[in-house]
Coordinates of C-alpha atoms in Angstrom, one line a residue:
X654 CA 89.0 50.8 -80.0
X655 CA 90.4 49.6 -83.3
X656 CA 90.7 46.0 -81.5
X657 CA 87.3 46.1 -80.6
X658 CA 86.1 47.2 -83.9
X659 CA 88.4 44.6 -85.1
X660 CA 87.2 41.6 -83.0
X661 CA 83.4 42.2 -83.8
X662 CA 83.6 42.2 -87.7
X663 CA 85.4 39.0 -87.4
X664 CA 82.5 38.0 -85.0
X665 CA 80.0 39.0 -87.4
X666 CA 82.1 37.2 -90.3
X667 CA 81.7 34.3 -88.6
X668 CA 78.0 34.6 -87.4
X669 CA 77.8 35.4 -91.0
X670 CA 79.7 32.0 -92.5
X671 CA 77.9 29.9 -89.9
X672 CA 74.4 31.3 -90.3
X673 CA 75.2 30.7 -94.5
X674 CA 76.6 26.7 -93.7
X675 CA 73.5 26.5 -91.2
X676 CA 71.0 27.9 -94.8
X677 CA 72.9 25.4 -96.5
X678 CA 72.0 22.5 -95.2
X679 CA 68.8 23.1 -94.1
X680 CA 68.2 23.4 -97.8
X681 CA 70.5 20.2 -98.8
X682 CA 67.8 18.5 -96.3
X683 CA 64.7 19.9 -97.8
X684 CA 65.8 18.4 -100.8
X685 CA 66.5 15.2 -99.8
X686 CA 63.2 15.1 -98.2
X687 CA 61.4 16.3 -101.2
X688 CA 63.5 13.7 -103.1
X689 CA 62.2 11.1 -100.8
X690 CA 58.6 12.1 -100.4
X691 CA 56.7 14.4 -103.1
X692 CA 55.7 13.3 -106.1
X693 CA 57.7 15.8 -108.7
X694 CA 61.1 15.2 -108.2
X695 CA 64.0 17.9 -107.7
X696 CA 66.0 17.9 -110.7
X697 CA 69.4 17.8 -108.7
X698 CA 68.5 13.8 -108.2
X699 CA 66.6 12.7 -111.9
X700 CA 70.2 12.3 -113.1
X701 CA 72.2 10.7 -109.9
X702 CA 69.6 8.0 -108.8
X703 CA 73.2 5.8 -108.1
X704 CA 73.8 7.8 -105.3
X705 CA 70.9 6.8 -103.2
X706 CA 70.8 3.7 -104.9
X707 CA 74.0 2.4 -104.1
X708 CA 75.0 1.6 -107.5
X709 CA 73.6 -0.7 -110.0
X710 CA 76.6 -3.4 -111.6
X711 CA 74.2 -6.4 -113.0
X712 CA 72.7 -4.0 -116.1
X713 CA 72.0 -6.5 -118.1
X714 CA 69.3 -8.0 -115.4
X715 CA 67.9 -5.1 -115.1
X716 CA 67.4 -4.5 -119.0
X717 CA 66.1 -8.0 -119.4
X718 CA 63.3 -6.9 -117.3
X719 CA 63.0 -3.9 -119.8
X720 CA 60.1 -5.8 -122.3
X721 CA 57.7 -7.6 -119.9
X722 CA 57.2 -4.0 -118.3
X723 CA 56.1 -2.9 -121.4
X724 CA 54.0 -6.1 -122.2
X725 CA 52.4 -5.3 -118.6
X726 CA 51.9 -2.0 -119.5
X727 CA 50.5 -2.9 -123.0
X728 CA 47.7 -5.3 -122.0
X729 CA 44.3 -4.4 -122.1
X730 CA 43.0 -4.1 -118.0
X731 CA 40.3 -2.7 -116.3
X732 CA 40.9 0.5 -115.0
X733 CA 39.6 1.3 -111.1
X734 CA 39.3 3.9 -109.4
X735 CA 38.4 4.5 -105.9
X736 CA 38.5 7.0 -103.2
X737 CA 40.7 6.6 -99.9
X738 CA 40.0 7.5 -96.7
X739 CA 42.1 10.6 -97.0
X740 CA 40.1 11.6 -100.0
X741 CA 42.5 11.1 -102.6
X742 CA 41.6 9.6 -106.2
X743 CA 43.4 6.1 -106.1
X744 CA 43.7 4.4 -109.6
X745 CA 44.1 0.4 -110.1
X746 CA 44.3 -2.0 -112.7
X747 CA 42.6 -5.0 -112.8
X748 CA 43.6 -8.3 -114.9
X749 CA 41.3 -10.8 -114.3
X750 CA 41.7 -14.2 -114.5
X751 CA 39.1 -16.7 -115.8
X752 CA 38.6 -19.9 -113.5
X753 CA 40.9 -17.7 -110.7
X754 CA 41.9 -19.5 -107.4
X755 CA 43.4 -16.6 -105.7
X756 CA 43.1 -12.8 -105.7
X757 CA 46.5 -10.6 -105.6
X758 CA 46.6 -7.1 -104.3
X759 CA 50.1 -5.7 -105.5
X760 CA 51.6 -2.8 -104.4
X761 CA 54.8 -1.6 -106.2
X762 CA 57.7 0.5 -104.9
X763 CA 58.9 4.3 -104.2
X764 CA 59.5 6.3 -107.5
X765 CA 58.2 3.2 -109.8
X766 CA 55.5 1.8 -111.5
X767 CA 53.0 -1.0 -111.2
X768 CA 54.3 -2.5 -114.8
X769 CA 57.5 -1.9 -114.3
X770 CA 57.9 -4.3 -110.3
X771 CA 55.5 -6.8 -111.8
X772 CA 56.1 -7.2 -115.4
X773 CA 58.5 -10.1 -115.4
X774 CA 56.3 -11.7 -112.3
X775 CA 52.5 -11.0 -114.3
X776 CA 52.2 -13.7 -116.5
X777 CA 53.7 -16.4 -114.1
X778 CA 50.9 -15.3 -111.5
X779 CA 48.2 -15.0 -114.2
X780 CA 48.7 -18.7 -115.6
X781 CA 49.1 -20.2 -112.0
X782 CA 45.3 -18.6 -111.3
X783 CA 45.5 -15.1 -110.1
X784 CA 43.0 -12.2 -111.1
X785 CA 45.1 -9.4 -109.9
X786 CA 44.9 -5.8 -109.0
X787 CA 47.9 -3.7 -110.2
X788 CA 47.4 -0.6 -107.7
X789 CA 49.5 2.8 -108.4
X790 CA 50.4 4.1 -105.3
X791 CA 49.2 7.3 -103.5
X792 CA 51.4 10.3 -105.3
X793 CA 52.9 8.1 -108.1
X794 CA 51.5 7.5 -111.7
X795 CA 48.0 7.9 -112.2
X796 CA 46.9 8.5 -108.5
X797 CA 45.9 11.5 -106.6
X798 CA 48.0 13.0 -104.2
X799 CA 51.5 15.2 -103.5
X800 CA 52.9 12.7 -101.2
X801 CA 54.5 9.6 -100.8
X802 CA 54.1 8.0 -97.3
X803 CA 57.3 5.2 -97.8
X804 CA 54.7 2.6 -96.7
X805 CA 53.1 4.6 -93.4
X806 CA 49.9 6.3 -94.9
X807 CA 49.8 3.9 -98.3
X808 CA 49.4 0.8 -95.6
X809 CA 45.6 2.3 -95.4
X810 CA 45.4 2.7 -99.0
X811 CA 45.8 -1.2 -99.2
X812 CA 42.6 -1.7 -96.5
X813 CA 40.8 0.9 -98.7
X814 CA 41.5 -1.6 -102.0
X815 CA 41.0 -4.3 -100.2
X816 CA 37.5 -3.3 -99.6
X817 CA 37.2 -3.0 -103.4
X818 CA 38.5 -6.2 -104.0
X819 CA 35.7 -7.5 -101.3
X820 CA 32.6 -6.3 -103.3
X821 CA 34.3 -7.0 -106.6
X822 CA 35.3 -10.4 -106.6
X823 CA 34.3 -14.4 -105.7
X824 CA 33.6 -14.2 -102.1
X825 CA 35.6 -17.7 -101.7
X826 CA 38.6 -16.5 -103.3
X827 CA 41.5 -16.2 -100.9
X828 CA 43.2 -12.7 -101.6
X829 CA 46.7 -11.8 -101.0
X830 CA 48.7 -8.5 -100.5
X831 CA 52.2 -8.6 -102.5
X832 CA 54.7 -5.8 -102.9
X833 CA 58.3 -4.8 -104.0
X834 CA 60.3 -2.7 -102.0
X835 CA 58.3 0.2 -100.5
X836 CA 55.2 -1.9 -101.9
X837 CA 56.6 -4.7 -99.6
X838 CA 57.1 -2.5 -96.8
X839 CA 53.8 -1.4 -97.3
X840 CA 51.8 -4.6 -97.5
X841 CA 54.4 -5.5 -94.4
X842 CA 52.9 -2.5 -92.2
X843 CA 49.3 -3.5 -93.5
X844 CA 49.7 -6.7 -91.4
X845 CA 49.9 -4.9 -88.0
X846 CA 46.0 -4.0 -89.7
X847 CA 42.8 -5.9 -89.0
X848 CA 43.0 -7.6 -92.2
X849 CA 39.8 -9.2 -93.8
X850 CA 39.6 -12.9 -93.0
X851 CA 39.6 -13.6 -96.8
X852 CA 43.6 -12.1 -96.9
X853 CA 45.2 -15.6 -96.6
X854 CA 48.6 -14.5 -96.7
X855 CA 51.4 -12.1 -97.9
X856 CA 54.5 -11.8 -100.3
X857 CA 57.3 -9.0 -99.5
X858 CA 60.0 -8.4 -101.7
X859 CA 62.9 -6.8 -100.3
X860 CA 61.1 -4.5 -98.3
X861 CA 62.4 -1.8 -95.8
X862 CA 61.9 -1.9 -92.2
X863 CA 60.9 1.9 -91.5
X864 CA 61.3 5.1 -93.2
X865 CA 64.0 6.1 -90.6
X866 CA 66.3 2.8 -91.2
X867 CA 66.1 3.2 -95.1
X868 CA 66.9 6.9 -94.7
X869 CA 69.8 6.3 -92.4
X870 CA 70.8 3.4 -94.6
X871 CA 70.7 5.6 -97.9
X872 CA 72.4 8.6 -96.1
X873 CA 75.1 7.0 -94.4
X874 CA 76.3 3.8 -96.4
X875 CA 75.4 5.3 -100.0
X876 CA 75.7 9.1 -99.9
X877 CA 78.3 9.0 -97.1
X878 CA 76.2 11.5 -95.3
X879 CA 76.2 11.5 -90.8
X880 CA 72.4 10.6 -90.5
X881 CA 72.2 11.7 -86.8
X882 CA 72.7 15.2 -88.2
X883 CA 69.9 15.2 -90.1
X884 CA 67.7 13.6 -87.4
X885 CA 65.8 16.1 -85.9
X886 CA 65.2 17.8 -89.3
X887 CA 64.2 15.5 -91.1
X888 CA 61.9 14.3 -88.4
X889 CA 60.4 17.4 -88.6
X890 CA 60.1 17.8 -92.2
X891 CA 58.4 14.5 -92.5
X892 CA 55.8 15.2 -89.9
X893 CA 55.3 18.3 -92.0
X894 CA 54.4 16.8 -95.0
X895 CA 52.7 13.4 -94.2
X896 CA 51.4 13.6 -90.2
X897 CA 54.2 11.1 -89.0
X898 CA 57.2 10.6 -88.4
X899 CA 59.7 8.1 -89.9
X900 CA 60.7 6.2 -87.1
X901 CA 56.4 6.1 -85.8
X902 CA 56.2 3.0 -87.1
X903 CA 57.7 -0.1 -88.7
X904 CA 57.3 -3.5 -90.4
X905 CA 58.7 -5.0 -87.3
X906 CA 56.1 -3.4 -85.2
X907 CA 53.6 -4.5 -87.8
X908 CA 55.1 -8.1 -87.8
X909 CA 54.7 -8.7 -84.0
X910 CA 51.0 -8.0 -84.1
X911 CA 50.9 -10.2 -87.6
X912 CA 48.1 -13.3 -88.0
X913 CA 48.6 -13.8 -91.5
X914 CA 51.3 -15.6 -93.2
X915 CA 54.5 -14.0 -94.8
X916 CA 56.4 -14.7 -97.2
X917 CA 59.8 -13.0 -97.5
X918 CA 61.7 -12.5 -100.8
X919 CA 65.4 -10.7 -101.0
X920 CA 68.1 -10.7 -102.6
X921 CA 71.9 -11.2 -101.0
X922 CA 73.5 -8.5 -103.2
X923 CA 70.8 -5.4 -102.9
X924 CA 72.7 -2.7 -101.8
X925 CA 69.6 -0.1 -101.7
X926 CA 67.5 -2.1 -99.3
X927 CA 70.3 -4.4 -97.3
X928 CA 68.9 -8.2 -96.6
X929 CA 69.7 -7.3 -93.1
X930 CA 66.3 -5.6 -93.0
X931 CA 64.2 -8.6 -94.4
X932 CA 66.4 -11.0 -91.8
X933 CA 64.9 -8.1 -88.9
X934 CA 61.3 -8.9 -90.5
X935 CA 62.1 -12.9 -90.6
X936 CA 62.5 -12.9 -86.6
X937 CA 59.7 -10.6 -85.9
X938 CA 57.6 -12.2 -87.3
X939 CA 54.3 -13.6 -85.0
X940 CA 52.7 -15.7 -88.0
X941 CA 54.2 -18.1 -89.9
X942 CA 56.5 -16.8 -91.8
X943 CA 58.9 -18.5 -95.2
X944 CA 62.1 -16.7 -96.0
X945 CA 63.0 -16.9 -99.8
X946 CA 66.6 -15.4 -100.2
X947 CA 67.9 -15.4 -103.8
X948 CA 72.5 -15.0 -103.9
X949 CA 73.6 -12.5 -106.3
X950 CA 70.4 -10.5 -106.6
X951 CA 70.3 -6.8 -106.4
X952 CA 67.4 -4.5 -106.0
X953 CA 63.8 -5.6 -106.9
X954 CA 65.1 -8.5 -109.8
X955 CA 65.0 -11.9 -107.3
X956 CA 62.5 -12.9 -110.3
X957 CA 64.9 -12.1 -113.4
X958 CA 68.0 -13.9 -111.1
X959 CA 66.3 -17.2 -109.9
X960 CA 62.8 -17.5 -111.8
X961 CA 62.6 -21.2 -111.1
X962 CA 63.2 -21.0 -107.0
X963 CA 61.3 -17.7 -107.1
X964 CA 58.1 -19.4 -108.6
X965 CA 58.7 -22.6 -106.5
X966 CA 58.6 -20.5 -103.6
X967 CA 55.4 -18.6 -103.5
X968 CA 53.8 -21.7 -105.3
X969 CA 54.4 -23.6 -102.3
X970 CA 53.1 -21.0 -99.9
X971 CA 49.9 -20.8 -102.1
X972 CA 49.4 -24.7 -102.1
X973 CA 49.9 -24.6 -98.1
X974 CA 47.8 -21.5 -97.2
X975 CA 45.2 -21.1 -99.8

C-alpha cells in the first residue's frame, strides 16, 4: 500500500513538472510571437534585439546612417492618410518632386521606421527624379492597427496605396514599389498581385522569403532554439492573430506569378536575413529580374557600404525599364 501510495505521488510529481515545462514554453512561444507580430513590444526583447538579430559588428555603419534618418524625418512632407481594405487608418508621407520622372512606393521593415530604411537612400532618389511616398506600415508608427503581417496582409496595403498614388499623381509617371527587409518582402509578395500597368518595376532589399523561413532562421541559427518544436504552435498562434499562417505564402510563390521587373539588393554579411533567401528569390523569379549583391554588408545598410554600385544599380534598372 505504502508502494502504491509511493509510486503515485511521484506520478503526480512528474505530471506535475511536465505539465509546469509544458506552461513554460507555451508561454516562451507566446512571447516570441508577440515579439514578432503586435505592435507593443514585450519588454523581455526591447533590450536583447542581438539575439534575434544575429548580432550587429559594423556599428560604425550603422551610426553613420544615424543623421540622414533624422534629416528624413525632419523634412517638411505631406502627410496622407487612407483607409485599407481591412479598415485600418494607414498614414503616408509624401515628398514630391518637381519635374518627377518616376513615382516610388516605399515600404520599410519589421519594428522600424520609414525615415529610418530610407534616410541615407531619400535624397539620392529625390535628385535623380522621384516624388515618393514614405508609407508607415500597418501596426507600426503612425498607422492603425495591433498587428504586423511580416509582409502577408501589408502586401494589400501596398495595392490599397497604390490606388492613392493612381488618383494623386501624373498619370504617365511610371511608379515603383521599393522596400527594406520586411518592406522588401512585402513589395516581393505584392508582385504575385495584379499590379497596375503603370508599376514599371520593383526594388527589394534583403528581403525574407516567408514568415516561416525567417522564423526558423531567427530561432534556430540566432537564438539556438529547435524550430520544429515550435511549429505547430506557432502556426497556430499566427493564424490567431493575423488569418494566415506563416508558411501560406511566400515571395517565391509571389515571384513565379511575377510580370514586373525586380531588382534584388543584399548584402553578403547579413546575418538576420541570410543572402540565401534573396539568391531563392533571384531563381524564382518569372520576370526579369537584376541581382545587386553588395560583400561586407550587414542588415539593411547595402546603401551606407557601397553607395556608388548601390546608385549605379537601380539607376540602370530605371534607365532600362522606365
Amino acid at each position: 500500500m505504502k508502494n502504491a501510495k509511493r509510486k503515485a505521488a511521484i506520478a503526480g510529481g512528474l505530471f506535475a513538472a511536465t505539465a509546469a515545462g509544458m506552461g513554460m514554453v507555451a508561454g516562451a512561444i507566446k512571447i516570441l510571437m508577440d515579439e514578432a507580430l503586435d505592435r507593443e513590444e514585450p519588454k523581455l526583447f526591447r533590450k536583447h534585439k542581438d539575439r534575434i538579430t544575429g548580432g550587429i559588428s559594423d556599428t560604425a555603419i550603422y551610426e553613420a546612417g544615424r543623421a540622414p534618418a533624422r534629416a528624413l524625418r525632419e523634412k517638411v512632407t505631406d502627410r496622407v492618410i487612407i483607409t485599407n481594405r481591412d479598415g485600418i487608418a494607414l498614414v503616408g508621407h509624401w515628398y514630391p518632386c518637381e519635374d518627377a520622372k518616376r513615382v516610388v512606393l516605399a515600404m520599410h521593415g519589421w519594428r522600424s521606421s520609414w525615415y529610418h530604411d530610407f534616410g541615407a537612400s531619400s535624397e539620392f532618389m529625390h535628385q535623380n527624379g522621384c516624388s515618393i511616398l514614405y508609407a508607415e506600415q500597418r501596426g507600426q508608427g503612425e498607422s492603425g492597427g495591433e498587428t504586423m503581417g511580416f509582409g502577408m496582409t501589408e502586401r494589400y496595403d501596398c495595392i490599397d496605396w497604390l490606388a492613392w498614388l493612381e488618383e494623386n499623381t501624373q498619370q504617365d509617371l511610371p511608379i515603383y514599389l521599393v522596400g527594406v527587409s520586411m518592406g522588401a518582402t512585402t513589395v516581393l509578395m505584392a508582385s504575385g498581385l495584379t499590379l497596375s500597368n503603370r508599376v514599371h518595376g520593383i526594388v527589394a532589399d534583403c528581403g525574407f522569403t516567408s514568415p516561416e523561413a525567417i522564423w526558423c532562421h531567427v530561432a534556430q541559427d540566432n537564438m539556438r532554439i529547435p524550430y520544429g518544436l515550435l511549429r505547430k504552435s506557432v502556426d497556430r498562434l499566427c493564424r490567431r492573430k493575423i488569418n494566415c499562417g506563416p508558411g501560406d505564402d511566400s515571395t517565391v510563390m509571389a515571384l513565379k506569378k511575377c510580370t514586373k521587373p525586380v531588382l534584388l539588393i543584399h548584402g553578403t554579411d547579413d546575418s538576420f536575413v541570410p543572402l540565401e533567401m534573396t539568391l531563392e528569390n533571384y531563381q524564382a523569379c518569372a520576370a526579369p529580374c537584376r541581382l545587386f549583391v553588395v560583400p561586407g554588408a550587414q542588415h539593411g545598410v547595402s546603401y551606407l557600404v557601397n553607395r556608388e554600385g548601390y546608385e549605379e544599380a537601380v539607376k540602370e534598372f530605371w534607365q532600362e525599364f522606365d
